mmCIF file of C-alpha atoms in Angstrom:
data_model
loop_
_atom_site.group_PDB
_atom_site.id
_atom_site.type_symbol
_atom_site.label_atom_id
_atom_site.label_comp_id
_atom_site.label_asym_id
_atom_site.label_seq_id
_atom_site.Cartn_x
_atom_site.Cartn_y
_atom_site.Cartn_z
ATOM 1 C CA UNK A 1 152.928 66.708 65.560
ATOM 2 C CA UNK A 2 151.815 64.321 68.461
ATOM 3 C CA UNK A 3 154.877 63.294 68.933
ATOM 4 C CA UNK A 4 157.013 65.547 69.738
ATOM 5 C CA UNK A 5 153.733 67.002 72.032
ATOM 6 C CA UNK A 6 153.838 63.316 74.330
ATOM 7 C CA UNK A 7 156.317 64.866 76.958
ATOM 8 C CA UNK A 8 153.831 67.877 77.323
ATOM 9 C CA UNK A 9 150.968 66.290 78.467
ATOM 10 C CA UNK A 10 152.128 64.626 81.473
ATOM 11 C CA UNK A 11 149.514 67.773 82.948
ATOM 12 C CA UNK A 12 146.184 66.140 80.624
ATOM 13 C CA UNK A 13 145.571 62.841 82.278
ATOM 14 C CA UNK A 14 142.698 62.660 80.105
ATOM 15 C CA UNK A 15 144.514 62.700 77.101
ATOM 16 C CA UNK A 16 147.229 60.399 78.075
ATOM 17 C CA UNK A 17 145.436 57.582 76.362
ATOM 18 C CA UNK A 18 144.285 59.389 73.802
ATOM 19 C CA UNK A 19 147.756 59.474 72.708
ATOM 20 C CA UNK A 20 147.900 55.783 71.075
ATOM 21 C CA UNK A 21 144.268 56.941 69.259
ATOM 22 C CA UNK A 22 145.434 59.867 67.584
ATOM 23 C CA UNK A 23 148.511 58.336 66.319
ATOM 24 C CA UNK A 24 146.727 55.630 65.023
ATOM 25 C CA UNK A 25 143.484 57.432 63.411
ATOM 26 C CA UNK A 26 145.336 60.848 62.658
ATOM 27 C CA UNK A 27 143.504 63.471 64.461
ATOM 28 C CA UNK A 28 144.780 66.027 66.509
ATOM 29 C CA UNK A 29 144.273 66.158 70.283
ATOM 30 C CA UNK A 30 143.753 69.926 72.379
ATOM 31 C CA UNK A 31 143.862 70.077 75.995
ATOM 32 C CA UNK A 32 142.445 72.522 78.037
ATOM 33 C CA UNK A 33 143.225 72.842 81.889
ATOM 34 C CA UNK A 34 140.227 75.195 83.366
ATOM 35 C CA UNK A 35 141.394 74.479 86.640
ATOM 36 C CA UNK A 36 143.341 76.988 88.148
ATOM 37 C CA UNK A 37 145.500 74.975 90.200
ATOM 38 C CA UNK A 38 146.496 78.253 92.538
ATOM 39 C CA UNK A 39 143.483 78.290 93.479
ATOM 40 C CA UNK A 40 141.137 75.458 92.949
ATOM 41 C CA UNK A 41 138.626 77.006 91.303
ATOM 42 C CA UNK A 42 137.512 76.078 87.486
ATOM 43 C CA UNK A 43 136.772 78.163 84.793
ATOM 44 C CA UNK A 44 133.882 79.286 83.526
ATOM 45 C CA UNK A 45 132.254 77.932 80.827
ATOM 46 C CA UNK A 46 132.809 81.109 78.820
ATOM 47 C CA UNK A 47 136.370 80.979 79.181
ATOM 48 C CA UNK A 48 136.435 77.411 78.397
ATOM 49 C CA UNK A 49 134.597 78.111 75.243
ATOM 50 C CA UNK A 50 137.364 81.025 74.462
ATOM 51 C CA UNK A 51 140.188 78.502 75.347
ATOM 52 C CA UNK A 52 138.877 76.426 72.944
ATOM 53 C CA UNK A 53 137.959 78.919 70.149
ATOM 54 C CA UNK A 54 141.640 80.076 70.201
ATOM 55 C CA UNK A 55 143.333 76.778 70.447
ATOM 56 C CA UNK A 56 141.391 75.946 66.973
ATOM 57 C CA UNK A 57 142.007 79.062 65.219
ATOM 58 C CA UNK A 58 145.886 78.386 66.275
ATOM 59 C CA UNK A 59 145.754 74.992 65.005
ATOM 60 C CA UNK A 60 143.771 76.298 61.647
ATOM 61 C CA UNK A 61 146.493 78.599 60.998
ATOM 62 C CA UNK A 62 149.579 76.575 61.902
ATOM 63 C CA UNK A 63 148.710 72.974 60.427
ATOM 64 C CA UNK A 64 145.062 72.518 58.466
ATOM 65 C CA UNK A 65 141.632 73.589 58.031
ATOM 66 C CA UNK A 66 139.034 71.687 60.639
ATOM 67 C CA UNK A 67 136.852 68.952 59.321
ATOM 68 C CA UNK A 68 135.239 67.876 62.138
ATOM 69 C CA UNK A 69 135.233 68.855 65.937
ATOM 70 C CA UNK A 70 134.368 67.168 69.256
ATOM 71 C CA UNK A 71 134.647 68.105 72.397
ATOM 72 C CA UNK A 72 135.226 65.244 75.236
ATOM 73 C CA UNK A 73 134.158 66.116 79.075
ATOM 74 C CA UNK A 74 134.531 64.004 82.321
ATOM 75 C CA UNK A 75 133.510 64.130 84.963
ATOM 76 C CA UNK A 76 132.595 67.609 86.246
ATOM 77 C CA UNK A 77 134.305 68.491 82.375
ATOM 78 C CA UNK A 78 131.595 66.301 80.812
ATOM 79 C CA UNK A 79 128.627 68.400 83.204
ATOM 80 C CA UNK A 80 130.512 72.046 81.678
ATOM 81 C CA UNK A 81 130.472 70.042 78.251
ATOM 82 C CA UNK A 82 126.884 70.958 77.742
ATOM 83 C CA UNK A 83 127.258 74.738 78.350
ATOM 84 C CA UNK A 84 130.394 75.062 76.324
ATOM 85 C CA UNK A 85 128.416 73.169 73.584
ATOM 86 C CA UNK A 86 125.632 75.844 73.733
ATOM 87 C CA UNK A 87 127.475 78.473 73.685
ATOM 88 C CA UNK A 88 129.580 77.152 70.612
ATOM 89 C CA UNK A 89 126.300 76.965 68.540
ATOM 90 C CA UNK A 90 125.462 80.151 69.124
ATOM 91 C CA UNK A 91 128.295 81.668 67.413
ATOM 92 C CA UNK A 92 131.148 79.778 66.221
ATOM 93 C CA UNK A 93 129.212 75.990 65.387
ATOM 94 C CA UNK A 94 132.376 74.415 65.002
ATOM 95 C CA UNK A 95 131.736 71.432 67.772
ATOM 96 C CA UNK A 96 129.699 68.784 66.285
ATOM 97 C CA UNK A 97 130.041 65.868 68.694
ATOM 98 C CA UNK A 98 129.895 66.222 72.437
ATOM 99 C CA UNK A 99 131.515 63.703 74.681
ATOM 100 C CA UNK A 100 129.871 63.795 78.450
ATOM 101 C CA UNK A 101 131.623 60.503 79.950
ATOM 102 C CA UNK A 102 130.483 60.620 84.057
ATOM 103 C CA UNK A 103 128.991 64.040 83.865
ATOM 104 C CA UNK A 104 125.075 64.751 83.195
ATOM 105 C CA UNK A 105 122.566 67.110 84.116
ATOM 106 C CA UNK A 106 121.475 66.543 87.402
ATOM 107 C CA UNK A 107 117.598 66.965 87.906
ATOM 108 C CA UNK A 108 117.715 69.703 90.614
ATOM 109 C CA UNK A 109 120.538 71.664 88.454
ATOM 110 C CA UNK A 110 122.538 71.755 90.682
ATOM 111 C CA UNK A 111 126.285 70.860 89.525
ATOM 112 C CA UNK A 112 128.418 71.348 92.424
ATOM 113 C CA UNK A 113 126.816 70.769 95.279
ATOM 114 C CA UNK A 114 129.761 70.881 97.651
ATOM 115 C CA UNK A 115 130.469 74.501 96.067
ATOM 116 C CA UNK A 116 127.756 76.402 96.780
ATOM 117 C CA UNK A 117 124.509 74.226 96.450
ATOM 118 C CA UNK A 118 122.758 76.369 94.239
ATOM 119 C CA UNK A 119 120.963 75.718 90.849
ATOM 120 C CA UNK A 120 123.490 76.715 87.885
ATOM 121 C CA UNK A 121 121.588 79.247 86.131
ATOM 122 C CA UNK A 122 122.518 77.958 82.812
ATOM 123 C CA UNK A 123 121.431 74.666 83.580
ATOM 124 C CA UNK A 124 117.860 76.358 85.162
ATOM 125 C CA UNK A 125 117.236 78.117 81.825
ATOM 126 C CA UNK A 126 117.627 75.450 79.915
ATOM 127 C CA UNK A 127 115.844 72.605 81.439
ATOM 128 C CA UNK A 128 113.041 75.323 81.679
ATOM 129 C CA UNK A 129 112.905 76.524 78.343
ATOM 130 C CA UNK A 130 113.984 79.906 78.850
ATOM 131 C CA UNK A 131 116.658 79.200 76.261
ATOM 132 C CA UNK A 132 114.290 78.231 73.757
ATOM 133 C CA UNK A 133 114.352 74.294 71.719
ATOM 134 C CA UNK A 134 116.861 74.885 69.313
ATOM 135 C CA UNK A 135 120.479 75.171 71.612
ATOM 136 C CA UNK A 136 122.066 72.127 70.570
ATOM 137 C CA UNK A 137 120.434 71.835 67.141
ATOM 138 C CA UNK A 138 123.344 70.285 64.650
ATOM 139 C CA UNK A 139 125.041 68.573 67.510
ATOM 140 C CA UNK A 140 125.640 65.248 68.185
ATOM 141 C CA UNK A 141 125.946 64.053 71.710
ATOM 142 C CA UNK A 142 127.600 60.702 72.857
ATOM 143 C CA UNK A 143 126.785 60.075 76.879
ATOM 144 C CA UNK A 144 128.223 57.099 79.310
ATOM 145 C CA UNK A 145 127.207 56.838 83.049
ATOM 146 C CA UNK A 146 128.654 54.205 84.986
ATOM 147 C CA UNK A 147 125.628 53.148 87.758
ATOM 148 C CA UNK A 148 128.561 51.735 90.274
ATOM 149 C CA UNK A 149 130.241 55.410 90.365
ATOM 150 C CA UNK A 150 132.212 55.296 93.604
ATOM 151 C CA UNK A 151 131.383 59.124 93.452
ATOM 152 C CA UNK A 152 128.044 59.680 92.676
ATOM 153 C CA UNK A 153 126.598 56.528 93.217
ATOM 154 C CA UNK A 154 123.687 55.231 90.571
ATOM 155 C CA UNK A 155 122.275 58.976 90.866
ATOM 156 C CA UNK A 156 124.968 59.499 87.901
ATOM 157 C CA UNK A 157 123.184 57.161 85.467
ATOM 158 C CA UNK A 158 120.064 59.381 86.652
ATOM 159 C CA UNK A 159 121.764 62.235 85.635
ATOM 160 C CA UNK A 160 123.015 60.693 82.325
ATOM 161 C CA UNK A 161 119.576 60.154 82.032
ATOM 162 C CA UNK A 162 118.586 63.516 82.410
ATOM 163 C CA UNK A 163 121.203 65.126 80.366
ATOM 164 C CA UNK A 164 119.542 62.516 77.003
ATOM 165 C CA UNK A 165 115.973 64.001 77.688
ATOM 166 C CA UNK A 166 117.247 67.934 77.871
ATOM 167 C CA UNK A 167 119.673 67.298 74.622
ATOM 168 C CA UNK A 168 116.725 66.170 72.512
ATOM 169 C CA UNK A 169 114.717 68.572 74.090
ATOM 170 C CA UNK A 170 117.150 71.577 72.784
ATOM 171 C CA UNK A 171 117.603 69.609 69.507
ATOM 172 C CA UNK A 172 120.395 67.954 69.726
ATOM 173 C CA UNK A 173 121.483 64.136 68.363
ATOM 174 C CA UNK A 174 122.063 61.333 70.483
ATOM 175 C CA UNK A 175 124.724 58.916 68.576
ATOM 176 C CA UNK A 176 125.485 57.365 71.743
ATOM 177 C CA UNK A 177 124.355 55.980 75.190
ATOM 178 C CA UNK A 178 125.423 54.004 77.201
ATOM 179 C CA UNK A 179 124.067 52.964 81.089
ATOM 180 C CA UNK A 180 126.449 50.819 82.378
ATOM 181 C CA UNK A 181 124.854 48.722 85.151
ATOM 182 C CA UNK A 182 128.195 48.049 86.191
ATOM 183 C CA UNK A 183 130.477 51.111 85.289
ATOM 184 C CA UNK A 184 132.358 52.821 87.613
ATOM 185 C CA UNK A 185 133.008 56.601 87.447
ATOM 186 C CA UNK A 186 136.280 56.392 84.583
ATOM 187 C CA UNK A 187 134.095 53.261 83.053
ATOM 188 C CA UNK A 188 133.832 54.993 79.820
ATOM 189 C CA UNK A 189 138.001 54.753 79.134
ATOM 190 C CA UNK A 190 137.397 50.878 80.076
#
């Protein structure tokens, strides 16, 4: 099926060149646009993690039973990556590999700071504990920060940083990490 599905993701630039990947190992790509592009605003991570719960059961149904699923984030996708994860493994533990590529946890929780500067609550409970040890348990997690981000600057590889320590704190596997000292913010496609 990816063929005849090129012409419709001309909307995904992140899975442009995933394109040449899936043709050549065989696995199916799913893109999810969570930002509403009326009005600027993304989605929640709840709706994200519906998005994605029906876009599997469709797939299920129409083509094959899943083997294995991962979930790949950038940017400000790779920073929801970690709630959508959690919430997955609370109920439906059908992501087992987490892609954050230029999106971590930053120290003071707070995501988007341009939005409303506040601490994402999510992010609060579970750097505190208030979520208990266990919220990634069975996932793997595969993190990239690029330390010459023109965006965030070397605060990203902090952040990237950050994110490592709060994975393995909730359980969760690091197969992957990668600093680059020299990485930009789309390093990780590079």
């Amino acid at each position: 099926g990816i063929e005849g599905l090129e012409q419709n993701f001309e909307n995904y630039d992140e899975l442009a060149d995933e394109i040449q990947m899936a043709k050549k190992y065989g696995y199916a790509l799913i893109g999810i646009q969570w930002l509403d592009k009326r009005t600027g605003r993304y989605d929640s991570a709840e709706k994200i993690n519906n998005m994605i719960e029906r876009a599997l059961r469709f797939y299920q149904k129409r083509y094959s039973p899943l083997k294995t699923v991962a979930l790949c984030g950038f940017s400000r996708g790779g920073a929801v990556s970690y709630q959508v994860a959690y919430l997955d493994n609370q109920a439906e533990k059908k992501l087992k590999l987490i892609i954050a590529h230029s999106g971590g946890i930053p120290l003071d929780n707070v995501v988007a700071p341009r939005e409303d500067g506040t601490p994402g609550k999510f992010f609060s409970d579970l750097t505190t504990g208030r979520l208990g040890n266990s919220g990634f348990q069975g996932q793997s997690f595969f993190l990239y920060a690029g330390c010459k981000d023109e965006e965030w600057g070397t605060t990203m590889c902090d952040k990237i940083k950050h994110a490592k320590d709060v994975v393995e704190e909730n359980g969760g596997s690091i197969v992957g990490y990668i600093i680059d000292q020299e990485g930009r913010h789309g390093g990780y496609r590079s």
